Each structure stands twice: as structure tokens, then as C-alpha cells.
Coordinates of C-alpha atoms and ligand atoms in Angstrom, one line a residue:
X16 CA -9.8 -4.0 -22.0
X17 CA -10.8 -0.6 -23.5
X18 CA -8.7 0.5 -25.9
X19 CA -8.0 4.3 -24.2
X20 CA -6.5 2.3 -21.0
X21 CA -3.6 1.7 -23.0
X22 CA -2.8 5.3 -23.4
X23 CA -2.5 8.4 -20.5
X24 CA -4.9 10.9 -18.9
X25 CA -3.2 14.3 -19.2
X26 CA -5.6 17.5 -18.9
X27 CA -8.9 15.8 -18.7
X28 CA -8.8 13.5 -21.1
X29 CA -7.0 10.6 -22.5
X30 CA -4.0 11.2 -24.5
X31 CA -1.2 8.8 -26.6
X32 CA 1.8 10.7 -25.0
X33 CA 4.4 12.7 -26.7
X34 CA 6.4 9.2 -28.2
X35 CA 3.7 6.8 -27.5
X36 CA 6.7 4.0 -26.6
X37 CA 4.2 0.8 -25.4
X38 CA 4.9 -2.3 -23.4
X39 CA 3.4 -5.5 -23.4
X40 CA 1.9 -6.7 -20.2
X41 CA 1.1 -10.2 -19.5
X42 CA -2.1 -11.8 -18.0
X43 CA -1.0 -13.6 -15.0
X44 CA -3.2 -16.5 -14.7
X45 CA -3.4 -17.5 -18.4
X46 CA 0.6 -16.4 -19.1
X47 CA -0.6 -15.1 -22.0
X48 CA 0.6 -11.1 -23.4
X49 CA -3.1 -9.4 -23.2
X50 CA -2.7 -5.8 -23.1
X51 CA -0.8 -2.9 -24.0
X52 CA 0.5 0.0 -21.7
X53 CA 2.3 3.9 -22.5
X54 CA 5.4 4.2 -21.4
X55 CA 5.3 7.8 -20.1
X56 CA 8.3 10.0 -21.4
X57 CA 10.1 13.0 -19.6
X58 CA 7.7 15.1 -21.9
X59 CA 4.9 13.7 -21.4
X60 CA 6.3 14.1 -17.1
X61 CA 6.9 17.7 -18.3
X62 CA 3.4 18.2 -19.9
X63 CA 1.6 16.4 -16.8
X64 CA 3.3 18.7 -14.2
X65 CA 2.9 21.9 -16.3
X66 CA -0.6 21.0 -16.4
X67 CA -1.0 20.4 -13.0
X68 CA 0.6 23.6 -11.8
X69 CA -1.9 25.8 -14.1
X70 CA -4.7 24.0 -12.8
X71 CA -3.3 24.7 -9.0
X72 CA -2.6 28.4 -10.1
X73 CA -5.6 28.6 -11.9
X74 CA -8.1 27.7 -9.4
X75 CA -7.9 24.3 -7.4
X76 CA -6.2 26.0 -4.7
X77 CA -8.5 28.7 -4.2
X78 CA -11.7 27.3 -5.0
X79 CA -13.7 26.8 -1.7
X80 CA -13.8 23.4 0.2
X81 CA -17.6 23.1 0.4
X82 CA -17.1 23.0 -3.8
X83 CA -14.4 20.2 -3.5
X84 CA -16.5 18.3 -1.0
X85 CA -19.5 18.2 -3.5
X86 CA -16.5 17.0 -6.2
X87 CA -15.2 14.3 -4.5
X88 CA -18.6 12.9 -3.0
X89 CA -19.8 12.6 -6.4
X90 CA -16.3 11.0 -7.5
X91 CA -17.0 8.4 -4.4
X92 CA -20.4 7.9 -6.2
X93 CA -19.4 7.1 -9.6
X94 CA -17.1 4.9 -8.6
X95 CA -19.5 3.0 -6.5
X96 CA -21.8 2.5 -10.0
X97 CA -18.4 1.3 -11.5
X98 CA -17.5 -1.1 -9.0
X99 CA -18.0 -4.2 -11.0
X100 CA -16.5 -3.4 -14.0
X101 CA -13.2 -1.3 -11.4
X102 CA -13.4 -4.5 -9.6
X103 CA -13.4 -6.8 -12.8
X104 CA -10.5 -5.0 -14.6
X105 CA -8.4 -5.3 -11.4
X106 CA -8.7 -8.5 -11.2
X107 CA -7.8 -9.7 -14.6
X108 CA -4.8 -7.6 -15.1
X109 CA -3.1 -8.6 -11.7
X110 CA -4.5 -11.8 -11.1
X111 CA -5.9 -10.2 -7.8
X112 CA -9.0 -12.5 -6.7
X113 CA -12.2 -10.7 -7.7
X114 CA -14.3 -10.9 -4.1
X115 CA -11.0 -9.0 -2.9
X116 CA -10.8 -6.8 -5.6
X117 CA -14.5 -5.4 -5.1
X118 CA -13.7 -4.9 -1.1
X119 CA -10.8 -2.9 -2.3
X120 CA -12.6 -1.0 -5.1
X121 CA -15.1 0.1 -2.5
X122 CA -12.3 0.9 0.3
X123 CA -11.3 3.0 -2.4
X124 CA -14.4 5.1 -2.6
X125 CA -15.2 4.8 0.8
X126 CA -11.4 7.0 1.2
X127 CA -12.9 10.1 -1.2
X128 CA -16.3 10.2 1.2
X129 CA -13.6 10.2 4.2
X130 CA -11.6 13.1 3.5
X131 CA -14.9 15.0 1.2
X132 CA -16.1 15.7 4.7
X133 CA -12.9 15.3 6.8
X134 CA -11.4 18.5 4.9
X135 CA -13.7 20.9 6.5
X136 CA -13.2 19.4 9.7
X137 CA -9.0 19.8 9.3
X138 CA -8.5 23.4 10.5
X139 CA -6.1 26.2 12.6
X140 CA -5.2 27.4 15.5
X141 CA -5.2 30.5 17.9
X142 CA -2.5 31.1 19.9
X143 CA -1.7 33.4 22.7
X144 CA 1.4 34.8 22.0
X145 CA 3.2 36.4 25.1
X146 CA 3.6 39.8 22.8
X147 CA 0.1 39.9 22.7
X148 CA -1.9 40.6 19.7
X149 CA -3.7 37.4 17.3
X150 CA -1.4 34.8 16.5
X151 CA -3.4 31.8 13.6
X152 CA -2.3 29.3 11.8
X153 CA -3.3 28.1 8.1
X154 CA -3.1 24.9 6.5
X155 CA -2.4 25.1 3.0
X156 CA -1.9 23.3 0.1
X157 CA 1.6 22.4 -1.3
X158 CA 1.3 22.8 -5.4
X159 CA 2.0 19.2 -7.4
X160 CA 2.4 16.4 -5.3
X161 CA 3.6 13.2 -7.4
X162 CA 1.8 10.2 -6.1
X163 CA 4.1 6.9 -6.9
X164 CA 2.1 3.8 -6.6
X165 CA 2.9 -0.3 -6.5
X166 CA 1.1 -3.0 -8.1
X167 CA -0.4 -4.9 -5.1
X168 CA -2.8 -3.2 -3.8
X169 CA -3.5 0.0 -6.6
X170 CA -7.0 1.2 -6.1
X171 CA -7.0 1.6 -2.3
X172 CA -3.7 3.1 -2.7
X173 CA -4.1 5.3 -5.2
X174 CA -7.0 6.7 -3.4
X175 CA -5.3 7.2 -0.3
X176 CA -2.9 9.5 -1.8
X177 CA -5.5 10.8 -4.2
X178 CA -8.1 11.8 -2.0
X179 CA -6.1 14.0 0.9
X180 CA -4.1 15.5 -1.6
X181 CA -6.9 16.9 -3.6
X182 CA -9.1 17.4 -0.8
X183 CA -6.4 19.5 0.7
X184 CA -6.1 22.0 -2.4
X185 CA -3.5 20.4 -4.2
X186 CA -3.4 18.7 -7.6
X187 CA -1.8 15.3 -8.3
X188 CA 0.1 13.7 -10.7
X189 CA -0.4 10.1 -10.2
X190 CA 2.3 7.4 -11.5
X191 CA 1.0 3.5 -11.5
X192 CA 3.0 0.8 -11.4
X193 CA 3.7 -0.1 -14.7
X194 CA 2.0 -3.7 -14.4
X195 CA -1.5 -2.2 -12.7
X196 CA -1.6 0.8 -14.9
X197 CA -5.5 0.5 -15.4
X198 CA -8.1 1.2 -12.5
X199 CA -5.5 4.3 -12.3
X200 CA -6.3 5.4 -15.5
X201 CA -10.1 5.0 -14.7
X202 CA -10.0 7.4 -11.9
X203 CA -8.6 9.8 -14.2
X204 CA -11.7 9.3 -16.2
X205 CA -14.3 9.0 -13.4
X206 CA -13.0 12.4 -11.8
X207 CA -12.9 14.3 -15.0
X208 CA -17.4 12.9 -15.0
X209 CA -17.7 14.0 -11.3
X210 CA -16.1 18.0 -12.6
X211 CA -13.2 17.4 -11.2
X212 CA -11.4 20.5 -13.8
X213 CA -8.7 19.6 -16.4
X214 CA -4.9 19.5 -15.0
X215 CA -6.3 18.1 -11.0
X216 CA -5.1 14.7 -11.1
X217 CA -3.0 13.3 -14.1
X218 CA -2.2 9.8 -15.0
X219 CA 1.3 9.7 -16.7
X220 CA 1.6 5.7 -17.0
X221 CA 5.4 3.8 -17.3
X222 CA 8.2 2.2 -15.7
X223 CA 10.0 3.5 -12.9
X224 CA 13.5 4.6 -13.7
X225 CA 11.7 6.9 -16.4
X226 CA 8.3 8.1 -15.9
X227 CA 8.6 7.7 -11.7
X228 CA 12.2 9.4 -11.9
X229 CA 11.5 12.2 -13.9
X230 CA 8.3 12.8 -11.7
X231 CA 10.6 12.8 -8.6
X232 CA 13.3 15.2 -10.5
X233 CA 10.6 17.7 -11.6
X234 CA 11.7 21.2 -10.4
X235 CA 7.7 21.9 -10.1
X236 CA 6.9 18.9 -7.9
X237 CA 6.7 20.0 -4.0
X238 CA 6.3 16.5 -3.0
X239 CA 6.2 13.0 -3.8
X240 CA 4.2 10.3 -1.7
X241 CA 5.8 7.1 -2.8
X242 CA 4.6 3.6 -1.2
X243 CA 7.0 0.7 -2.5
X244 CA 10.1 -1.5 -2.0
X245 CA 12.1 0.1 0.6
X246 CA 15.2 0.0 -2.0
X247 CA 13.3 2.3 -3.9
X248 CA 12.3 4.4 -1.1
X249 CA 15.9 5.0 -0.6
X250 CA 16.5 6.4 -4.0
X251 CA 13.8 8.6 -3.9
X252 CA 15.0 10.3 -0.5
X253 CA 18.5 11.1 -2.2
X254 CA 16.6 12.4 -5.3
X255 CA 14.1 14.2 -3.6
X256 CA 17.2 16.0 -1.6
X257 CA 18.1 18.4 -4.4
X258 CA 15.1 20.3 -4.5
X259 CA 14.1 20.0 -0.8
X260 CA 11.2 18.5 -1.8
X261 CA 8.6 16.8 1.6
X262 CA 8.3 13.4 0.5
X263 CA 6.2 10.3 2.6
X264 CA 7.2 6.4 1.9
X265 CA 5.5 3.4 2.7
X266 CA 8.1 0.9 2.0
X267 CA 8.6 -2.5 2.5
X268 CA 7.9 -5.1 5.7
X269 CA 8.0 -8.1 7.5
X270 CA 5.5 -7.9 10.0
X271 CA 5.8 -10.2 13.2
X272 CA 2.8 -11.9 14.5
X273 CA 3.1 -12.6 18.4
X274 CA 0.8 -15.3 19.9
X275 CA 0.9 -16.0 23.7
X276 CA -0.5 -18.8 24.9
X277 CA -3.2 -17.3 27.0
X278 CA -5.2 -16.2 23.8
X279 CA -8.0 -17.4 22.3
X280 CA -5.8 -20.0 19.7
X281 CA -8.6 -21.3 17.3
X282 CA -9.3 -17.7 16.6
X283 CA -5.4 -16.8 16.4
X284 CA -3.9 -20.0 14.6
X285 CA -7.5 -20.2 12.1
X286 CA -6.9 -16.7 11.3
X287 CA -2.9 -16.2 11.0
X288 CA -3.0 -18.7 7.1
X289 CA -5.0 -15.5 5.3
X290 CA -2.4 -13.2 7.4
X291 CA 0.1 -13.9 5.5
X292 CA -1.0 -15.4 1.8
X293 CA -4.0 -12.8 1.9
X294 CA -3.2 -11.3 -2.2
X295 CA -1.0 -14.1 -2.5
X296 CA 1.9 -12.6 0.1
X297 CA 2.2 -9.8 -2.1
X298 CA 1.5 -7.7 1.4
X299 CA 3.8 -4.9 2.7
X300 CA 1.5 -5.9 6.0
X301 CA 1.7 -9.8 5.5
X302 CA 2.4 -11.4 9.2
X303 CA 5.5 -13.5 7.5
X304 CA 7.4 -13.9 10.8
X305 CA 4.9 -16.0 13.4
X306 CA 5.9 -16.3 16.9
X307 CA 4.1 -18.9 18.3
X308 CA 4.9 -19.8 22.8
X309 CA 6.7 -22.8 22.6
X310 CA 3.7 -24.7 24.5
X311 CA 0.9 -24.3 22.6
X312 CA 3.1 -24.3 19.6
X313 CA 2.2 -27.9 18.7
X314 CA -1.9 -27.1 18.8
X315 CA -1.5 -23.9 16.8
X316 CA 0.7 -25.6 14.1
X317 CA -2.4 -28.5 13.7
X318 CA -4.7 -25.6 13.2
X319 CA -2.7 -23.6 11.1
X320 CA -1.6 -26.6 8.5
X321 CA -4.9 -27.5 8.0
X322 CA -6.6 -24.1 7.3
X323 CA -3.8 -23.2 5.0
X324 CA -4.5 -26.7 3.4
X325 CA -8.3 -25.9 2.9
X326 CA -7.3 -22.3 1.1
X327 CA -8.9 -22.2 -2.6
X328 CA -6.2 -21.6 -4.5
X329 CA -7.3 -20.5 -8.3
X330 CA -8.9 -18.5 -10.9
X331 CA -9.0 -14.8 -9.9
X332 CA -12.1 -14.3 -11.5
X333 CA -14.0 -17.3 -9.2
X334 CA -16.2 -16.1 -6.6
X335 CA -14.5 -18.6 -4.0
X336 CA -10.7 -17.9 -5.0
X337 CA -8.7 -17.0 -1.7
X338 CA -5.6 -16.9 -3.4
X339 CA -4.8 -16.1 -7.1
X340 CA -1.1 -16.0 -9.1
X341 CA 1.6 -13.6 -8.4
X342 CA 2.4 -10.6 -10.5
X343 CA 4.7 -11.9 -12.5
X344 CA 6.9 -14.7 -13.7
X345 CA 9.7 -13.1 -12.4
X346 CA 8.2 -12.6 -9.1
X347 CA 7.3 -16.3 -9.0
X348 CA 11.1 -17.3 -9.7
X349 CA 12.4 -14.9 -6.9
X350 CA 9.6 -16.6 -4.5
X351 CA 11.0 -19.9 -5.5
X352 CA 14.7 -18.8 -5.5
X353 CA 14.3 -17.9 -1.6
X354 CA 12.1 -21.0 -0.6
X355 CA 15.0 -23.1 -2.2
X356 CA 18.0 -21.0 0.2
X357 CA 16.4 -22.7 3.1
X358 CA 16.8 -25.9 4.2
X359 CA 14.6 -28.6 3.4
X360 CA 14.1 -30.1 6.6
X361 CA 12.6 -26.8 7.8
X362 CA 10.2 -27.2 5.3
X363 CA 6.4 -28.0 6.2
X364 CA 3.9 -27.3 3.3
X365 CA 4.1 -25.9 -0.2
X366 CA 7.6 -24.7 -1.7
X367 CA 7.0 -25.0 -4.8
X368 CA 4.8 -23.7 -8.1
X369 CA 1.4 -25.0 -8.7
X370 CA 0.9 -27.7 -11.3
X371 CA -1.2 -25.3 -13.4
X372 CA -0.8 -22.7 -15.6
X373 CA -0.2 -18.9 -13.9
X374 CA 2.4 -17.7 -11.7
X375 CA 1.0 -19.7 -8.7
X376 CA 3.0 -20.4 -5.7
X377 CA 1.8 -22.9 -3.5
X378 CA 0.9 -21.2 0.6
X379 CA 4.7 -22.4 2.2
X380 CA 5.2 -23.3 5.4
X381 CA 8.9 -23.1 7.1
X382 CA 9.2 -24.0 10.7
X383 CA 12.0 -23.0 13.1
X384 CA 14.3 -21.1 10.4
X385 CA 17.7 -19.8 11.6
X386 CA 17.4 -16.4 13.2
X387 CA 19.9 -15.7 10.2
X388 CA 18.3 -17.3 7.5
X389 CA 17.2 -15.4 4.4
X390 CA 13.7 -16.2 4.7
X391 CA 13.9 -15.1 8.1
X392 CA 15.1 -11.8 7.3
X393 CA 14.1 -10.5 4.0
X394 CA 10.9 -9.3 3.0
X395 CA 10.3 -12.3 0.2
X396 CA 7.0 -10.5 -0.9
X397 CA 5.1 -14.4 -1.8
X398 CA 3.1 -16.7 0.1
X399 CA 5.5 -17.4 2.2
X400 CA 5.5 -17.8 6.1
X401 CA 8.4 -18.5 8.6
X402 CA 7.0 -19.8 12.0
X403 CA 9.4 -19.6 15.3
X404 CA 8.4 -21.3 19.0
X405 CA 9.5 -19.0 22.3
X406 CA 9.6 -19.3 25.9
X407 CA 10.5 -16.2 27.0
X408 CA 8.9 -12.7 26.7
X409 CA 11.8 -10.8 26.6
X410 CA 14.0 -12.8 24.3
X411 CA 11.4 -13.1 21.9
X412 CA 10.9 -9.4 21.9
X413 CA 14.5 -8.7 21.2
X414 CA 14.3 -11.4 17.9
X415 CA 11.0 -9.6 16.9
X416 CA 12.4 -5.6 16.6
X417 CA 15.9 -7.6 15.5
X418 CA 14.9 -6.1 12.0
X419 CA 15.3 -3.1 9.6
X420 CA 11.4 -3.1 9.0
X421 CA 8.6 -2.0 11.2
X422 CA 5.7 -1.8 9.4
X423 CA 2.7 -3.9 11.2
X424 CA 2.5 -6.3 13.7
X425 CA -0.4 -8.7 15.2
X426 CA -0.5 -9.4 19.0
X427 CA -2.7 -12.9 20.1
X428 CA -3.3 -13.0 24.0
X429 CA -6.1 -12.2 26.9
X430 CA -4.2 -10.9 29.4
X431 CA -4.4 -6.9 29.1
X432 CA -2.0 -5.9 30.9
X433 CA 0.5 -8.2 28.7
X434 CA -1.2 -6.6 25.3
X435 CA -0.6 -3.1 25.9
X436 CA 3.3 -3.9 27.5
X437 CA 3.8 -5.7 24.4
X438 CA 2.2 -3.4 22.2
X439 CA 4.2 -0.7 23.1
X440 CA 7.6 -2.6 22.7
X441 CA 7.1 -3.9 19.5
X442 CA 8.8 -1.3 17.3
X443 CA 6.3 -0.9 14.4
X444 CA 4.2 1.8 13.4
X445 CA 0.6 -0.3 13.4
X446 CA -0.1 -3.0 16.0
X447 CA -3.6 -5.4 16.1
X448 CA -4.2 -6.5 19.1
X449 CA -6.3 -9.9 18.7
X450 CA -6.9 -9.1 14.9
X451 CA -4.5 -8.8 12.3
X452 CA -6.3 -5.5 10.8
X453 CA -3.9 -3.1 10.0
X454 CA -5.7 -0.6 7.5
X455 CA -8.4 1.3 8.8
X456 CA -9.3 4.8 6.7
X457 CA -9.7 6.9 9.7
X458 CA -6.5 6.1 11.4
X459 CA -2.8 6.4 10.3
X460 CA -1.1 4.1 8.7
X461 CA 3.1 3.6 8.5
X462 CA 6.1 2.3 9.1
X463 CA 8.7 2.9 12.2
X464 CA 12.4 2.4 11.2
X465 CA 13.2 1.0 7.4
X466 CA 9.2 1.0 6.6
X467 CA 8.9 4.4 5.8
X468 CA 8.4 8.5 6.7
X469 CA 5.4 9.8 7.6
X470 CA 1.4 8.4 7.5
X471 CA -1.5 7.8 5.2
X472 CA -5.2 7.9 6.2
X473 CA -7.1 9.5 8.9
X474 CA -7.0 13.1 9.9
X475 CA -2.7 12.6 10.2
X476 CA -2.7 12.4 6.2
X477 CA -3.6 15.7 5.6
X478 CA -0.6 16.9 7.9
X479 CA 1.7 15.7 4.8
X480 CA -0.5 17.3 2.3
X481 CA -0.3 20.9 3.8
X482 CA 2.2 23.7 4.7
X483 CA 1.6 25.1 8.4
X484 CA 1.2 29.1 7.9
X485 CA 1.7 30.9 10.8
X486 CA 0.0 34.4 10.7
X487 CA 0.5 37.2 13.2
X488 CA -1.8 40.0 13.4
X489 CA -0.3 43.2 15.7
X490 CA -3.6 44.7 16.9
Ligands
NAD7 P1 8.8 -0.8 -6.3 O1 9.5 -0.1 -5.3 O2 9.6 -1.6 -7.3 O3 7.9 0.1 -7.2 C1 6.9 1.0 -6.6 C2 6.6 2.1 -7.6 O4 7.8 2.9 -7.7 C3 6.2 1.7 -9.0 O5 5.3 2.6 -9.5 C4 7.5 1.9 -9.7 O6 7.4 2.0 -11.1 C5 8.1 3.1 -9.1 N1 9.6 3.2 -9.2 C6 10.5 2.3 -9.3 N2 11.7 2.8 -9.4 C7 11.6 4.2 -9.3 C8 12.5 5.3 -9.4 N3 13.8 5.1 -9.5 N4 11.9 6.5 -9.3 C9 10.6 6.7 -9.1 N5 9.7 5.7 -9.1 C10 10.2 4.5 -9.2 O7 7.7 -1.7 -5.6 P2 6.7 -2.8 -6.1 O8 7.5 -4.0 -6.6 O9 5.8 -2.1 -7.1 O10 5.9 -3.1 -4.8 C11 6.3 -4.0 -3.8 C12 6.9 -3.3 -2.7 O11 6.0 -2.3 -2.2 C13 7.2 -4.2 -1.5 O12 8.4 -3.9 -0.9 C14 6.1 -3.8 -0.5 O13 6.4 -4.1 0.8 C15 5.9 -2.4 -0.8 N6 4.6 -1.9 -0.3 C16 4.5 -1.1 0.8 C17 3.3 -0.7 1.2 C18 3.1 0.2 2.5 O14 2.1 0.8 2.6 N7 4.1 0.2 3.3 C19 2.1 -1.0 0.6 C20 2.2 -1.8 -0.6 C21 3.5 -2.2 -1.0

């Protein structure tokens, strides 16, 4: 890894930080401590937002959006040119399987070509106010927005917060996760090359309770779009109180995946495995509750068993790997600790680690859990799926919202009128409807009830990025 990823990209360039405190992070398929990370200070908070505000004050905000079009396109580009090596470091330090990690890495610049052009298409109103006269509306740019990331998926992320944000007139200060520090750090770098100016988008690496609170606390930040656990979410919303700051959070899920027995099945029960142990079930959007009619539940579970059986589980940097380690050791042991809560007998496939070095989890299959059981419930953030038979629409319905989340949720049947009843009921704030896509740039994505506050991507992004002006002119 090169050496200036282990440091901080403050003001266009990289920079040790003000105590240069480091952590150790550890490779997760070879167990072994690889690299070094900062751990950001207050001051080195302090000196990012500082930054950032001059460089709003100084010019971002003003310059014209034809000239941060040209910017961003050109960031999009180089990091297009980088995508193998973006694609390579992402890869090793999260154990993320590499033909995933270059689909992410160009989602990633296919987000700053979105909102390059979508800016100048993201405009006012007239309105004819009963007193007469002209009545507009601006959209304007907040100031510092602090952009708080997690470790699953960082490049996409990153740029979805990055992108609207800047495009929009505002400049960023952007806080990794402390174990996927890197590709963050190479943005920083590959906007500073496409003229982005010094102070835009800061990378102030570290832990959370630190670097990501003092961020949050910063009297000059005006908002802070978080995507995390829900627990964290929470603390964030009390914080972010004080200083009435706007704030948007992706948080946590556990996403129901609804199949009727009038579907197409090989296509619903071939494709639900990857649903849920896609990026080793380290999804916010993994489909970890299946709801399978009770009688074409025994059909779907042959299907289903034996594609999860055929998954390549291995090396993230293999061309075939579907599924790589988790995160962390520690990760691994919480997977573990909620497989072993349940019942044995309910217990199909997998539960346990890999006989292997690397946090590997085997794909875990538990049928017919308790409507109370833990692994029912919680969000267990591993590849991990609980799979329930139902006879009746209704019932199953109730069971399905029966939960604090409400993040995504896939629907499996050929009967219309059935898909867009059903769609409409489920209480989550992205639904796929014989697919179990749940990200797509141009439309918004985000949670209903614990899942979160407002919406990344598409056009509805930049609503969260800007205040509404109104102007009236007495004529
Ligand atoms: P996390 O909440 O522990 O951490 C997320 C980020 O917040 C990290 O950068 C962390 O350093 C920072 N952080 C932690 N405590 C903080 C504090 N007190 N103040 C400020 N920042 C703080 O989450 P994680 O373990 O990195 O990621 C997993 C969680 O993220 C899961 O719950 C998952 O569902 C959720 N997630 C949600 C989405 C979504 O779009 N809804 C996407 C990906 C992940």
C-alpha cells in the first residue's frame, strides 16, 4: 500500500495530522497486521473544517456550475484510468472480492458523471403569489457537510455523498470508516489532479467516537450525512440537535424477501443465495428474512441449498470469488455468537467458520426460526439467512413490517395486481419487484422507520444538499 494512504488529505494534499496517533489494521484474509492508518484528532477535525469553510467562502460556492461540471467529469475520468489499482486496494484491505470491487469502483465514477450533469438540470421555481409581483425560489448550498462513511461498501458510498454535495456548491469533509480508510484517501488525491481547489473535499481518517464525533460536534459543520449501524445513527441525531444541524442516515436493515408462489421460482430461489451473502452479508440491503408460500416452499428450498452450496467461497483477490472474509475477527465472533442463539435443529447449511485461514463464515441457512428469535430479529450483518413458509397474505404481511427496520425489500410473483398491492404495504423505503436490485444512481435510495432520514441518489439527493431560498420581488 502507498505509504501517503496511511496519513490524511487536508487542503490538497496529504498531511501526517497534528499528533499523527496510528492504528494497525489487519488484512482479513491472511489475518496478518498489513497496514497503518491516522487516527484523526479534534485538531486535525478543527483544521479540516476551517479548511473547508475558506474554500466554500473563498470560491466553491460561487464559482459557476458549468466549471464544477467540467471538475467532476474529469474526476469521473481519472478514476475510470485508476480503476484497477481503486479496485485492487479495495479489495485487499477489506477482503471485498475483486470482480465486485471493480463494479463498485466504476458505480463510483459512474455517480460523479450523474450529478456533473444532473446539477444544471436541478433548478427553481416561479410562483404566482396572490399579492402579485415575482415570487423564485433558489437552491443553495449549505457550507461543510460532514460525510460519515461505513466499511462495506466505501467507494460507492463515499461517492454518493461526495458527488451531490460538491456538485451542489458545498464542500465536504469526508470521515472513512476506520478499517476502509484507503480508496477514501485516493479520491482526495484523484480530485485534487482533476482541479478540484485545496479545502473542497477533506479526508480526516480515525475511529468514530473521536474523529466522526468531533466532526458531528463542529460548530461549522451545517450537516452530516451519515450511513451506518442504526445505534449510531441515533447518537448522531441527539448530537446533531445542539446546533440544529440537517443531518440524513442510512442505518441499518433486515430486508424481507417475499416470494408467492405464482412467480417465476428458478429465477426467484436461483437468485435469493447472492441476496443475502452478496459481500459476505455485510449488506444494510441483504434479503436476510425470506418468505417463502408454504407450497412451493419445499421446491424453492431444493434450489436454494444447492446454489448456495455451489457459491466460491475464497481469496478476494480470485477472479471467480463470490464471497470473501468478513471485516473483522470480531465481526466473525459476533456472526458466530448469533448463529449459536438459535437452535440447532433449525439449522440447514453452514453455521460455522471456514476451515481456512481469514475471517470466513460459512453461507448459513436457518429454516422456520421463532418469530422471536434473535436471528429473526436483529440485523446480524453476516452471511446469514433466516427462511419462513406462509399461507396467508395478510398474516405474512403483518410478520414482514413486524420490525424496527425498513430499508429494502424484494417481491417474487406474476400476478400484477398482487405486486403493486404488496408493494405498497411493505413498509420499506426501496421495493424490487422480481429482482432484488435495490441501488440504482438515478433514483432514491433509504430507509422507512428505524433505516434512516432522508435519500441518497437521483435528483432527491440534492434536496438534502441545499437550502430552499425563497425570493420575492415587489414589481
Ligand atoms: P458504524 O455505525 O459502526 O460506523 C459507521 C461510521 O460511523 C464509521 O465511519 C464510524 O467510524 C462512524 N462512527 C461510529 N461512531 C461514531 C460517533 N459516535 N460519531 C460519529 N461517527 C461515528 O457502522 P459500520 O459497522 O461501519 O457499518 C455497518 C452498519 O452500517 C450496518 O448496520 C449497516 O446496515 C449499515 N449500513 C447502512 C447502509 C444504508 O445505506 N442504509 C449502507 C451500508 C451500511
Amino acid at each position: 500500500m502507498d505509504k501517503n494512504l496511511s496519513q490524511l488529505f487536508i487542503n490538497g494534499d496529504y498531511y501526517k495530522g497534528t499528533e499523527g496517533a496510528k492504528r494497525v489494521l489487519v488484512n482479513p484474509y491472511t489475518e496478518a497486521p498489513e497496514w497503518e492508518t491516522t487516527l484523526g484528532s479534534a485538531e486535525d477535525i478543527d483544521l479540516a473544517v476551517k479548511g473547508a469553510q475558506n474554500a466554500f467562502v473563498d470560491g466553491w460556492r460561487d464559482m459557476t456550475p458549468g466549471k464544477r461540471t467540467e471538475i467532476l467529469f474529469k474526476l469521473a475520468r481519472l478514476i475510470r484510468e485508476q480503476l484497477e489499482e481503486l479496485a485492487r486496494i479495495e479489495s485487499t484491505n477489506i477482503g471485498k472480492p475483486i470482480s465486485d470491487a471493480r463494479d463498485e469502483i466504476a458505480l463510483g465514477a459512474r455517480i460523479f458523471e450523474y450529478y456533473a450533469g444532473a446539477i444544471t438540470l436541478f433548478y427553481g421555481e416561479t410562483i404566482p403569489v396572490s399579492k402579485g409581483g415575482l415570487d423564485i425560489t433558489l437552491r443553495q448550498p449549505l457550507g461543510v457537510v460532514g460525510a460519515i462513511v461505513p466499511w462495506n461498501f466505501p467507494f460507492p458510498i463515499t461517492c454518493w455523498k461526495v458527488a451531490p454535495a460538491l456538485a451542489a456548491g458545498n464542500c465536504v469533509v469526508l470521515k472513512p470508516a476506520l478499517l476502509s480508510p484507503f480508496t477514501a484517501l485516493k479520491l482526495g488525491e484523484l480530485a485534487a489532479a482533476a482541479g478540484l481547489p485545496p479545502g473542497v473535499l477533506q479526508v480526516v481518517t480515525g475511529g468514530g467516537s473521536e474523529t466522526g464525533s468531533a466532526l458531528v460536534n463542529h460548530p461549522l459543520t451545517r450537516k452530516i450525512s451519515f450511513t451506518g449501524s442504526t445505534q449510531v445513527g441515533r447518537q448522531i441525531m441527539r448530537q446533531a440537535a445542539d446546533g440544529i444541524k440537517r443531518i440524513s442516515l442510512e442505518l441499518g436493515g433486515k430486508s424481507p424477501n417475499i416470494v408467492f408462489a405464482d412467480c417465476n421460482l428458478e429465477e426467484a430461489a436461483s437468485s435469493s443465495p447472492m441476496a443475502v451473502y452478496g459481500n459476505a452479508g455485510q449488506d444494510c440491503c441483504a434479503r436476510s428474512r425470506v418468505f417463502v408460500e408454504e407450497k412451493v416452499a419445499d421446491q424453492f428450498m431444493e434450489i436454494f441449498l444447492e446454489k448456495t452450496k455451489s457459491l466460491n467461497m475464497g481469496a478476494p483477490g480470485a477472479p471467480s470469488t463470490q464471497i470473501g472474509p468478513l471485516i473483522s475477527r470480531e465481526r466473525r465472533d459476533e456472526v458466530l455468537s448469533y448463529i449459536q442463539s438459535e437452535s440447532a435443529d433449525h439449522l440447514l447449511l453452514g453455521g460455522k467458520s471456514a476451515d481456512r485461514k481469514g475471517f470466513f463464515v460459512e453461507p448459513t441457512v436457518i429454516f422456520q426460526p421463532d418469530l422471536n428469535a434473535r436471528v429473526w430479529k436483529e440485523e446480524i450483518f453476516g452471511p446469514v439467512v433466516c427462511i419462513r413458509t406462509f399461507k396467508d397474505e395478510d398474516l405474512m404481511l403483518k410478520e414482514v413490517n413486524d420490525s424496527p427496520y425498513g430499508l429494502s425489500a424484494s417481491i417474487w410473483t406474476n400476478d400484477i395486481k398482487r405486486a403493486f398491492r404488496v408493494s405498497r404495504k411493505v413498509e420499506s423505503g426501496v421495493v424490487s419487484v422480481n429482482s432484488h436490485s435495490s441501488v440504482h444512481v438515478e433514483a432514491p435510495f433509504g430507509g422507512f422507520k428505524q433505516s434512516g432520514i432522508g435519500r441518497d441518489l437521483g435528483l432527491h439527493a440534492l434536496e438534502g444538499y441545499t437550502e430552499l431560498k425563497n425570493i420575492y420581488f415587489g414589481l
